[in-house]
């Protein structure tokens, strides 16, 4: 099955070694399908997602918020996810 929309997200964390501290970025795709959302190895049914919103920080960096029945999940994005959010809202209207 082909995804309806895909958006690139990143997890950022710091590692401390013996002589250095480094910032590590793990990139993954957020994939929107007709009935579910795939993210970083987990699957969330669209019936469990109430809304999506985006809050920019600066220069396109920001947080994509997934408002779900188990709380709000925040995802760090480096490009605005407007197309992804619009695709989600169109799917929710059809359901």
PDB file of N, CA and C in Angstrom:
ATOM      1  N   UNK A   1       0.842  -1.178   0.000  1.00  0.00           N
ATOM      2  CA  UNK A   1       0.000   0.000   0.000  1.00  0.00           C
ATOM      3  C   UNK A   1       0.892   1.247   0.000  1.00  0.00           C
ATOM      4  N   UNK A   2       0.532   2.199  -0.804  1.00  0.00           N
ATOM      5  CA  UNK A   2       1.310   3.424  -0.938  1.00  0.00           C
ATOM      6  C   UNK A   2       0.824   4.474   0.073  1.00  0.00           C
ATOM      7  N   UNK A   3       1.742   5.186   0.751  1.00  0.00           N
ATOM      8  CA  UNK A   3       1.326   6.209   1.703  1.00  0.00           C
ATOM      9  C   UNK A   3       0.654   7.397   1.010  1.00  0.00           C
ATOM     10  N   UNK A   4      -0.297   8.002   1.695  1.00  0.00           N
ATOM     11  CA  UNK A   4      -0.977   9.196   1.202  1.00  0.00           C
ATOM     12  C   UNK A   4      -0.031  10.392   1.280  1.00  0.00           C
ATOM     13  N   UNK A   5       0.729  10.475   2.375  1.00  0.00           N
ATOM     14  CA  UNK A   5       1.692  11.567   2.561  1.00  0.00           C
ATOM     15  C   UNK A   5       2.850  11.072   3.423  1.00  0.00           C
ATOM     16  N   UNK A   6       4.011  11.669   3.205  1.00  0.00           N
ATOM     17  CA  UNK A   6       5.213  11.339   3.980  1.00  0.00           C
ATOM     18  C   UNK A   6       5.856  12.647   4.430  1.00  0.00           C
ATOM     19  N   UNK A   7       6.313  12.674   5.678  1.00  0.00           N
ATOM     20  CA  UNK A   7       7.060  13.834   6.161  1.00  0.00           C
ATOM     21  C   UNK A   7       8.259  13.356   6.970  1.00  0.00           C
ATOM     22  N   UNK A   8       9.369  14.034   6.818  1.00  0.00           N
ATOM     23  CA  UNK A   8      10.629  13.671   7.477  1.00  0.00           C
ATOM     24  C   UNK A   8      10.674  14.294   8.873  1.00  0.00           C
ATOM     25  N   UNK A   9      10.969  13.467   9.879  1.00  0.00           N
ATOM     26  CA  UNK A   9      11.109  13.910  11.267  1.00  0.00           C
ATOM     27  C   UNK A   9      12.508  13.539  11.762  1.00  0.00           C
ATOM     28  N   UNK A  10      12.890  14.102  12.889  1.00  0.00           N
ATOM     29  CA  UNK A  10      14.216  13.823  13.428  1.00  0.00           C
ATOM     30  C   UNK A  10      14.136  13.726  14.956  1.00  0.00           C
ATOM     31  N   UNK A  11      14.879  12.777  15.505  1.00  0.00           N
ATOM     32  CA  UNK A  11      15.090  12.688  16.952  1.00  0.00           C
ATOM     33  C   UNK A  11      16.492  13.221  17.213  1.00  0.00           C
ATOM     34  N   UNK A  12      16.612  14.138  18.137  1.00  0.00           N
ATOM     35  CA  UNK A  12      17.913  14.723  18.448  1.00  0.00           C
ATOM     36  C   UNK A  12      18.229  14.432  19.911  1.00  0.00           C
ATOM     37  N   UNK A  13      19.409  13.895  20.141  1.00  0.00           N
ATOM     38  CA  UNK A  13      19.849  13.658  21.512  1.00  0.00           C
ATOM     39  C   UNK A  13      21.354  13.819  21.584  1.00  0.00           C
ATOM     40  N   UNK A  14      21.874  13.898  22.806  1.00  0.00           N
ATOM     41  CA  UNK A  14      23.311  14.075  22.996  1.00  0.00           C
ATOM     42  C   UNK A  14      23.903  12.825  23.622  1.00  0.00           C
ATOM     43  N   UNK A  15      25.087  12.481  23.144  1.00  0.00           N
ATOM     44  CA  UNK A  15      25.858  11.371  23.700  1.00  0.00           C
ATOM     45  C   UNK A  15      27.131  11.938  24.313  1.00  0.00           C
ATOM     46  N   UNK A  16      27.508  11.374  25.428  1.00  0.00           N
ATOM     47  CA  UNK A  16      28.740  11.806  26.084  1.00  0.00           C
ATOM     48  C   UNK A  16      29.711  10.632  26.074  1.00  0.00           C
ATOM     49  N   UNK A  17      30.848  10.844  25.424  1.00  0.00           N
ATOM     50  CA  UNK A  17      31.889   9.817  25.356  1.00  0.00           C
ATOM     51  C   UNK A  17      32.982  10.134  26.364  1.00  0.00           C
ATOM     52  N   UNK A  18      34.114   9.469  26.220  1.00  0.00           N
ATOM     53  CA  UNK A  18      35.223   9.687  27.140  1.00  0.00           C
ATOM     54  C   UNK A  18      35.789  11.094  27.011  1.00  0.00           C
ATOM     55  N   UNK A  19      35.882  11.580  25.799  1.00  0.00           N
ATOM     56  CA  UNK A  19      36.536  12.875  25.593  1.00  0.00           C
ATOM     57  C   UNK A  19      35.669  13.886  24.851  1.00  0.00           C
ATOM     58  N   UNK A  20      34.444  13.519  24.564  1.00  0.00           N
ATOM     59  CA  UNK A  20      33.634  14.447  23.783  1.00  0.00           C
ATOM     60  C   UNK A  20      32.153  14.314  24.086  1.00  0.00           C
ATOM     61  N   UNK A  21      31.455  15.360  23.744  1.00  0.00           N
ATOM     62  CA  UNK A  21      30.003  15.365  23.797  1.00  0.00           C
ATOM     63  C   UNK A  21      29.532  15.654  22.372  1.00  0.00           C
ATOM     64  N   UNK A  22      28.652  14.823  21.849  1.00  0.00           N
ATOM     65  CA  UNK A  22      28.216  15.014  20.474  1.00  0.00           C
ATOM     66  C   UNK A  22      26.687  14.968  20.390  1.00  0.00           C
ATOM     67  N   UNK A  23      26.183  15.678  19.414  1.00  0.00           N
ATOM     68  CA  UNK A  23      24.752  15.685  19.135  1.00  0.00           C
ATOM     69  C   UNK A  23      24.477  14.702  18.011  1.00  0.00           C
ATOM     70  N   UNK A  24      23.513  13.826  18.229  1.00  0.00           N
ATOM     71  CA  UNK A  24      23.170  12.786  17.267  1.00  0.00           C
ATOM     72  C   UNK A  24      21.764  13.049  16.738  1.00  0.00           C
ATOM     73  N   UNK A  25      21.615  12.963  15.416  1.00  0.00           N
ATOM     74  CA  UNK A  25      20.317  13.123  14.784  1.00  0.00           C
ATOM     75  C   UNK A  25      19.917  11.808  14.117  1.00  0.00           C
ATOM     76  N   UNK A  26      18.776  11.276  14.497  1.00  0.00           N
ATOM     77  CA  UNK A  26      18.213  10.075  13.861  1.00  0.00           C
ATOM     78  C   UNK A  26      17.002  10.497  13.050  1.00  0.00           C
ATOM     79  N   UNK A  27      17.097  10.353  11.736  1.00  0.00           N
ATOM     80  CA  UNK A  27      16.016  10.735  10.835  1.00  0.00           C
ATOM     81  C   UNK A  27      15.092   9.561  10.588  1.00  0.00           C
ATOM     82  N   UNK A  28      13.810   9.841  10.459  1.00  0.00           N
ATOM     83  CA  UNK A  28      12.836   8.816  10.098  1.00  0.00           C
ATOM     84  C   UNK A  28      11.666   9.476   9.373  1.00  0.00           C
ATOM     85  N   UNK A  29      10.913   8.652   8.652  1.00  0.00           N
ATOM     86  CA  UNK A  29       9.761   9.148   7.907  1.00  0.00           C
ATOM     87  C   UNK A  29       8.477   8.898   8.679  1.00  0.00           C
ATOM     88  N   UNK A  30       7.632   9.893   8.690  1.00  0.00           N
ATOM     89  CA  UNK A  30       6.278   9.784   9.214  1.00  0.00           C
ATOM     90  C   UNK A  30       5.407   9.496   7.998  1.00  0.00           C
ATOM     91  N   UNK A  31       4.747   8.330   7.970  1.00  0.00           N
ATOM     92  CA  UNK A  31       3.982   7.906   6.799  1.00  0.00           C
ATOM     93  C   UNK A  31       2.501   7.839   7.138  1.00  0.00           C
ATOM     94  N   UNK A  32       1.722   8.568   6.362  1.00  0.00           N
ATOM     95  CA  UNK A  32       0.274   8.617   6.545  1.00  0.00           C
ATOM     96  C   UNK A  32      -0.394   7.710   5.524  1.00  0.00           C
ATOM     97  N   UNK A  33      -1.177   6.760   6.021  1.00  0.00           N
ATOM     98  CA  UNK A  33      -1.950   5.860   5.167  1.00  0.00           C
ATOM     99  C   UNK A  33      -3.436   6.147   5.366  1.00  0.00           C
ATOM    100  N   UNK A  34      -4.297   5.479   4.623  1.00  0.00           N
ATOM    101  CA  UNK A  34      -5.741   5.729   4.712  1.00  0.00           C
ATOM    102  C   UNK A  34      -6.325   5.456   6.097  1.00  0.00           C
ATOM    103  N   UNK A  35      -5.756   4.516   6.834  1.00  0.00           N
ATOM    104  CA  UNK A  35      -6.342   4.160   8.128  1.00  0.00           C
ATOM    105  C   UNK A  35      -5.353   4.183   9.293  1.00  0.00           C
ATOM    106  N   UNK A  36      -4.073   4.487   9.022  1.00  0.00           N
ATOM    107  CA  UNK A  36      -3.091   4.467  10.101  1.00  0.00           C
ATOM    108  C   UNK A  36      -1.900   5.369   9.789  1.00  0.00           C
ATOM    109  N   UNK A  37      -1.125   5.621  10.832  1.00  0.00           N
ATOM    110  CA  UNK A  37       0.077   6.447  10.738  1.00  0.00           C
ATOM    111  C   UNK A  37       1.257   5.603  11.204  1.00  0.00           C
ATOM    112  N   UNK A  38       2.304   5.527  10.400  1.00  0.00           N
ATOM    113  CA  UNK A  38       3.509   4.779  10.758  1.00  0.00           C
ATOM    114  C   UNK A  38       4.580   5.775  11.150  1.00  0.00           C
ATOM    115  N   UNK A  39       5.164   5.570  12.331  1.00  0.00           N
ATOM    116  CA  UNK A  39       6.233   6.467  12.759  1.00  0.00           C
ATOM    117  C   UNK A  39       7.257   5.724  13.577  1.00  0.00           C
ATOM    118  N   UNK A  40       8.478   5.736  13.082  1.00  0.00           N
ATOM    119  CA  UNK A  40       9.627   5.230  13.811  1.00  0.00           C
ATOM    120  C   UNK A  40       9.393   3.851  14.428  1.00  0.00           C
ATOM    121  N   UNK A  41       8.809   2.942  13.651  1.00  0.00           N
ATOM    122  CA  UNK A  41       8.609   1.582  14.133  1.00  0.00           C
ATOM    123  C   UNK A  41       7.285   1.325  14.828  1.00  0.00           C
ATOM    124  N   UNK A  42       6.466   2.338  15.016  1.00  0.00           N
ATOM    125  CA  UNK A  42       5.166   2.122  15.642  1.00  0.00           C
ATOM    126  C   UNK A  42       4.052   2.539  14.689  1.00  0.00           C
ATOM    127  N   UNK A  43       2.866   1.988  14.952  1.00  0.00           N
ATOM    128  CA  UNK A  43       1.704   2.256  14.111  1.00  0.00           C
ATOM    129  C   UNK A  43       0.583   2.785  14.998  1.00  0.00           C
ATOM    130  N   UNK A  44      -0.047   3.877  14.553  1.00  0.00           N
ATOM    131  CA  UNK A  44      -1.169   4.462  15.284  1.00  0.00           C
ATOM    132  C   UNK A  44      -2.362   4.520  14.332  1.00  0.00           C
ATOM    133  N   UNK A  45      -3.487   3.970  14.747  1.00  0.00           N
ATOM    134  CA  UNK A  45      -4.704   4.029  13.935  1.00  0.00           C
ATOM    135  C   UNK A  45      -5.188   5.471  13.864  1.00  0.00           C
ATOM    136  N   UNK A  46      -5.690   5.884  12.706  1.00  0.00           N
ATOM    137  CA  UNK A  46      -6.172   7.259  12.564  1.00  0.00           C
ATOM    138  C   UNK A  46      -7.369   7.547  13.458  1.00  0.00           C
ATOM    139  N   UNK A  47      -8.103   6.513  13.847  1.00  0.00           N
ATOM    140  CA  UNK A  47      -9.228   6.713  14.757  1.00  0.00           C
ATOM    141  C   UNK A  47      -8.755   7.160  16.139  1.00  0.00           C
ATOM    142  N   UNK A  48      -7.482   6.921  16.456  1.00  0.00           N
ATOM    143  CA  UNK A  48      -6.924   7.326  17.753  1.00  0.00           C
ATOM    144  C   UNK A  48      -6.307   8.722  17.706  1.00  0.00           C
ATOM    145  N   UNK A  49      -6.199   9.309  16.512  1.00  0.00           N
ATOM    146  CA  UNK A  49      -5.621  10.645  16.370  1.00  0.00           C
ATOM    147  C   UNK A  49      -6.755  11.637  16.149  1.00  0.00           C
ATOM    148  N   UNK A  50      -6.866  12.623  17.040  1.00  0.00           N
ATOM    149  CA  UNK A  50      -7.935  13.611  16.940  1.00  0.00           C
ATOM    150  C   UNK A  50      -7.556  14.777  16.036  1.00  0.00           C
ATOM    151  N   UNK A  51      -6.300  15.201  16.115  1.00  0.00           N
ATOM    152  CA  UNK A  51      -5.881  16.384  15.379  1.00  0.00           C
ATOM    153  C   UNK A  51      -4.365  16.388  15.243  1.00  0.00           C
ATOM    154  N   UNK A  52      -3.880  17.240  14.342  1.00  0.00           N
ATOM    155  CA  UNK A  52      -2.448  17.510  14.189  1.00  0.00           C
ATOM    156  C   UNK A  52      -2.279  19.012  14.129  1.00  0.00           C
ATOM    157  N   UNK A  53      -1.193  19.491  14.729  1.00  0.00           N
ATOM    158  CA  UNK A  53      -0.895  20.914  14.653  1.00  0.00           C
ATOM    159  C   UNK A  53       0.615  21.100  14.551  1.00  0.00           C
ATOM    160  N   UNK A  54       0.993  22.289  14.149  1.00  0.00           N
ATOM    161  CA  UNK A  54       2.409  22.606  13.940  1.00  0.00           C
ATOM    162  C   UNK A  54       2.732  23.925  14.602  1.00  0.00           C
ATOM    163  N   UNK A  55       3.851  23.950  15.300  1.00  0.00           N
ATOM    164  CA  UNK A  55       4.323  25.188  15.916  1.00  0.00           C
ATOM    165  C   UNK A  55       5.751  25.438  15.457  1.00  0.00           C
ATOM    166  N   UNK A  56       5.941  26.489  14.648  1.00  0.00           N
ATOM    167  CA  UNK A  56       7.302  26.797  14.188  1.00  0.00           C
ATOM    168  C   UNK A  56       8.140  27.388  15.312  1.00  0.00           C
ATOM    169  N   UNK A  57       9.431  27.090  15.294  1.00  0.00           N
ATOM    170  CA  UNK A  57      10.360  27.678  16.257  1.00  0.00           C
ATOM    171  C   UNK A  57      11.130  28.795  15.567  1.00  0.00           C
ATOM    172  N   UNK A  58      11.832  28.440  14.484  1.00  0.00           N
ATOM    173  CA  UNK A  58      12.526  29.432  13.663  1.00  0.00           C
ATOM    174  C   UNK A  58      12.950  28.800  12.355  1.00  0.00           C
ATOM    175  N   UNK A  59      12.940  29.552  11.287  1.00  0.00           N
ATOM    176  CA  UNK A  59      13.423  29.130   9.958  1.00  0.00           C
ATOM    177  C   UNK A  59      12.940  27.741   9.535  1.00  0.00           C
ATOM    178  N   UNK A  60      11.685  27.427   9.775  1.00  0.00           N
ATOM    179  CA  UNK A  60      11.160  26.130   9.366  1.00  0.00           C
ATOM    180  C   UNK A  60      11.278  25.049  10.413  1.00  0.00           C
ATOM    181  N   UNK A  61      12.168  25.208  11.379  1.00  0.00           N
ATOM    182  CA  UNK A  61      12.263  24.239  12.468  1.00  0.00           C
ATOM    183  C   UNK A  61      11.020  24.361  13.337  1.00  0.00           C
ATOM    184  N   UNK A  62      10.545  23.238  13.832  1.00  0.00           N
ATOM    185  CA  UNK A  62       9.383  23.323  14.695  1.00  0.00           C
ATOM    186  C   UNK A  62       8.954  21.970  15.217  1.00  0.00           C
ATOM    187  N   UNK A  63       7.783  21.959  15.827  1.00  0.00           N
ATOM    188  CA  UNK A  63       7.215  20.748  16.399  1.00  0.00           C
ATOM    189  C   UNK A  63       5.900  20.422  15.720  1.00  0.00           C
ATOM    190  N   UNK A  64       5.761  19.165  15.324  1.00  0.00           N
ATOM    191  CA  UNK A  64       4.507  18.639  14.831  1.00  0.00           C
ATOM    192  C   UNK A  64       3.867  17.914  16.006  1.00  0.00           C
ATOM    193  N   UNK A  65       2.669  18.320  16.359  1.00  0.00           N
ATOM    194  CA  UNK A  65       1.973  17.725  17.501  1.00  0.00           C
ATOM    195  C   UNK A  65       0.881  16.786  17.007  1.00  0.00           C
ATOM    196  N   UNK A  66       0.889  15.557  17.522  1.00  0.00           N
ATOM    197  CA  UNK A  66      -0.166  14.589  17.265  1.00  0.00           C
ATOM    198  C   UNK A  66      -1.043  14.534  18.503  1.00  0.00           C
ATOM    199  N   UNK A  67      -2.285  14.942  18.376  1.00  0.00           N
ATOM    200  CA  UNK A  67      -3.228  14.936  19.497  1.00  0.00           C
ATOM    201  C   UNK A  67      -3.969  13.605  19.452  1.00  0.00           C
ATOM    202  N   UNK A  68      -3.617  12.690  20.355  1.00  0.00           N
ATOM    203  CA  UNK A  68      -4.165  11.327  20.335  1.00  0.00           C
ATOM    204  C   UNK A  68      -4.977  11.052  21.595  1.00  0.00           C
ATOM    205  N   UNK A  69      -5.645   9.901  21.605  1.00  0.00           N
ATOM    206  CA  UNK A  69      -6.429   9.511  22.774  1.00  0.00           C
ATOM    207  C   UNK A  69      -5.550   9.130  23.963  1.00  0.00           C
ATOM    208  N   UNK A  70      -4.238   9.016  23.755  1.00  0.00           N
ATOM    209  CA  UNK A  70      -3.325   8.708  24.861  1.00  0.00           C
ATOM    210  C   UNK A  70      -2.404   9.887  25.168  1.00  0.00           C
ATOM    211  N   UNK A  71      -2.768  11.078  24.707  1.00  0.00           N
ATOM    212  CA  UNK A  71      -1.973  12.269  24.996  1.00  0.00           C
ATOM    213  C   UNK A  71      -1.414  12.890  23.728  1.00  0.00           C
ATOM    214  N   UNK A  72      -0.639  13.928  23.913  1.00  0.00           N
ATOM    215  CA  UNK A  72      -0.048  14.650  22.785  1.00  0.00           C
ATOM    216  C   UNK A  72       1.378  14.152  22.571  1.00  0.00           C
ATOM    217  N   UNK A  73       1.678  13.788  21.346  1.00  0.00           N
ATOM    218  CA  UNK A  73       3.036  13.367  20.989  1.00  0.00           C
ATOM    219  C   UNK A  73       3.661  14.508  20.183  1.00  0.00           C
ATOM    220  N   UNK A  74       4.849  14.938  20.579  1.00  0.00           N
ATOM    221  CA  UNK A  74       5.523  16.009  19.848  1.00  0.00           C
ATOM    222  C   UNK A  74       6.684  15.430  19.046  1.00  0.00           C
ATOM    223  N   UNK A  75       6.747  15.831  17.794  1.00  0.00           N
ATOM    224  CA  UNK A  75       7.772  15.363  16.870  1.00  0.00           C
ATOM    225  C   UNK A  75       8.527  16.568  16.339  1.00  0.00           C
ATOM    226  N   UNK A  76       9.845  16.488  16.310  1.00  0.00           N
ATOM    227  CA  UNK A  76      10.685  17.577  15.827  1.00  0.00           C
ATOM    228  C   UNK A  76      10.822  17.472  14.314  1.00  0.00           C
ATOM    229  N   UNK A  77      10.532  18.568  13.627  1.00  0.00           N
ATOM    230  CA  UNK A  77      10.628  18.595  12.167  1.00  0.00           C
ATOM    231  C   UNK A  77      11.479  19.785  11.743  1.00  0.00           C
ATOM    232  N   UNK A  78      12.155  19.632  10.620  1.00  0.00           N
ATOM    233  CA  UNK A  78      13.003  20.716  10.121  1.00  0.00           C
ATOM    234  C   UNK A  78      12.414  21.417   8.912  1.00  0.00           C
ATOM    235  N   UNK A  79      11.277  20.931   8.429  1.00  0.00           N
ATOM    236  CA  UNK A  79      10.542  21.613   7.364  1.00  0.00           C
ATOM    237  C   UNK A  79       9.072  21.664   7.764  1.00  0.00           C
ATOM    238  N   UNK A  80       8.367  22.717   7.410  1.00  0.00           N
ATOM    239  CA  UNK A  80       6.955  22.821   7.793  1.00  0.00           C
ATOM    240  C   UNK A  80       6.122  21.671   7.215  1.00  0.00           C
ATOM    241  N   UNK A  81       5.277  21.039   8.040  1.00  0.00           N
ATOM    242  CA  UNK A  81       4.506  19.876   7.600  1.00  0.00           C
ATOM    243  C   UNK A  81       3.088  20.221   7.119  1.00  0.00           C
ATOM    244  N   UNK A  82       2.902  21.370   6.494  1.00  0.00           N
ATOM    245  CA  UNK A  82       1.556  21.815   6.123  1.00  0.00           C
ATOM    246  C   UNK A  82       0.851  20.829   5.189  1.00  0.00           C
ATOM    247  N   UNK A  83       1.556  20.318   4.193  1.00  0.00           N
ATOM    248  CA  UNK A  83       0.945  19.351   3.269  1.00  0.00           C
ATOM    249  C   UNK A  83       0.537  18.077   4.020  1.00  0.00           C
ATOM    250  N   UNK A  84       1.371  17.623   4.929  1.00  0.00           N
ATOM    251  CA  UNK A  84       1.084  16.412   5.702  1.00  0.00           C
ATOM    252  C   UNK A  84      -0.173  16.614   6.557  1.00  0.00           C
ATOM    253  N   UNK A  85      -0.268  17.746   7.229  1.00  0.00           N
ATOM    254  CA  UNK A  85      -1.429  18.043   8.080  1.00  0.00           C
ATOM    255  C   UNK A  85      -2.691  18.165   7.231  1.00  0.00           C
ATOM    256  N   UNK A  86      -2.592  18.832   6.075  1.00  0.00           N
ATOM    257  CA  UNK A  86      -3.751  18.960   5.188  1.00  0.00           C
ATOM    258  C   UNK A  86      -4.226  17.593   4.709  1.00  0.00           C
ATOM    259  N   UNK A  87      -3.297  16.711   4.373  1.00  0.00           N
ATOM    260  CA  UNK A  87      -3.659  15.354   3.942  1.00  0.00           C
ATOM    261  C   UNK A  87      -4.367  14.599   5.060  1.00  0.00           C
ATOM    262  N   UNK A  88      -3.884  14.749   6.291  1.00  0.00           N
ATOM    263  CA  UNK A  88      -4.521  14.105   7.443  1.00  0.00           C
ATOM    264  C   UNK A  88      -5.949  14.617   7.616  1.00  0.00           C
ATOM    265  N   UNK A  89      -6.136  15.920   7.535  1.00  0.00           N
ATOM    266  CA  UNK A  89      -7.467  16.498   7.746  1.00  0.00           C
ATOM    267  C   UNK A  89      -8.443  16.078   6.650  1.00  0.00           C
ATOM    268  N   UNK A  90      -7.961  15.918   5.427  1.00  0.00           N
ATOM    269  CA  UNK A  90      -8.816  15.433   4.345  1.00  0.00           C
ATOM    270  C   UNK A  90      -9.247  13.984   4.600  1.00  0.00           C
ATOM    271  N   UNK A  91      -8.321  13.163   5.105  1.00  0.00           N
ATOM    272  CA  UNK A  91      -8.684  11.774   5.431  1.00  0.00           C
ATOM    273  C   UNK A  91      -9.710  11.719   6.554  1.00  0.00           C
ATOM    274  N   UNK A  92      -9.547  12.576   7.565  1.00  0.00           N
ATOM    275  CA  UNK A  92     -10.484  12.580   8.696  1.00  0.00           C
ATOM    276  C   UNK A  92     -11.881  13.037   8.261  1.00  0.00           C
ATOM    277  N   UNK A  93     -11.960  13.959   7.300  1.00  0.00           N
ATOM    278  CA  UNK A  93     -13.260  14.422   6.819  1.00  0.00           C
ATOM    279  C   UNK A  93     -13.991  13.319   6.062  1.00  0.00           C
ATOM    280  N   UNK A  94     -13.245  12.483   5.340  1.00  0.00           N
ATOM    281  CA  UNK A  94     -13.850  11.392   4.585  1.00  0.00           C
ATOM    282  C   UNK A  94     -14.379  10.292   5.493  1.00  0.00           C
ATOM    283  N   UNK A  95     -13.759  10.139   6.654  1.00  0.00           N
ATOM    284  CA  UNK A  95     -14.133   9.036   7.567  1.00  0.00           C
ATOM    285  C   UNK A  95     -15.423   9.309   8.290  1.00  0.00           C
TER     286      UNK A  95
END
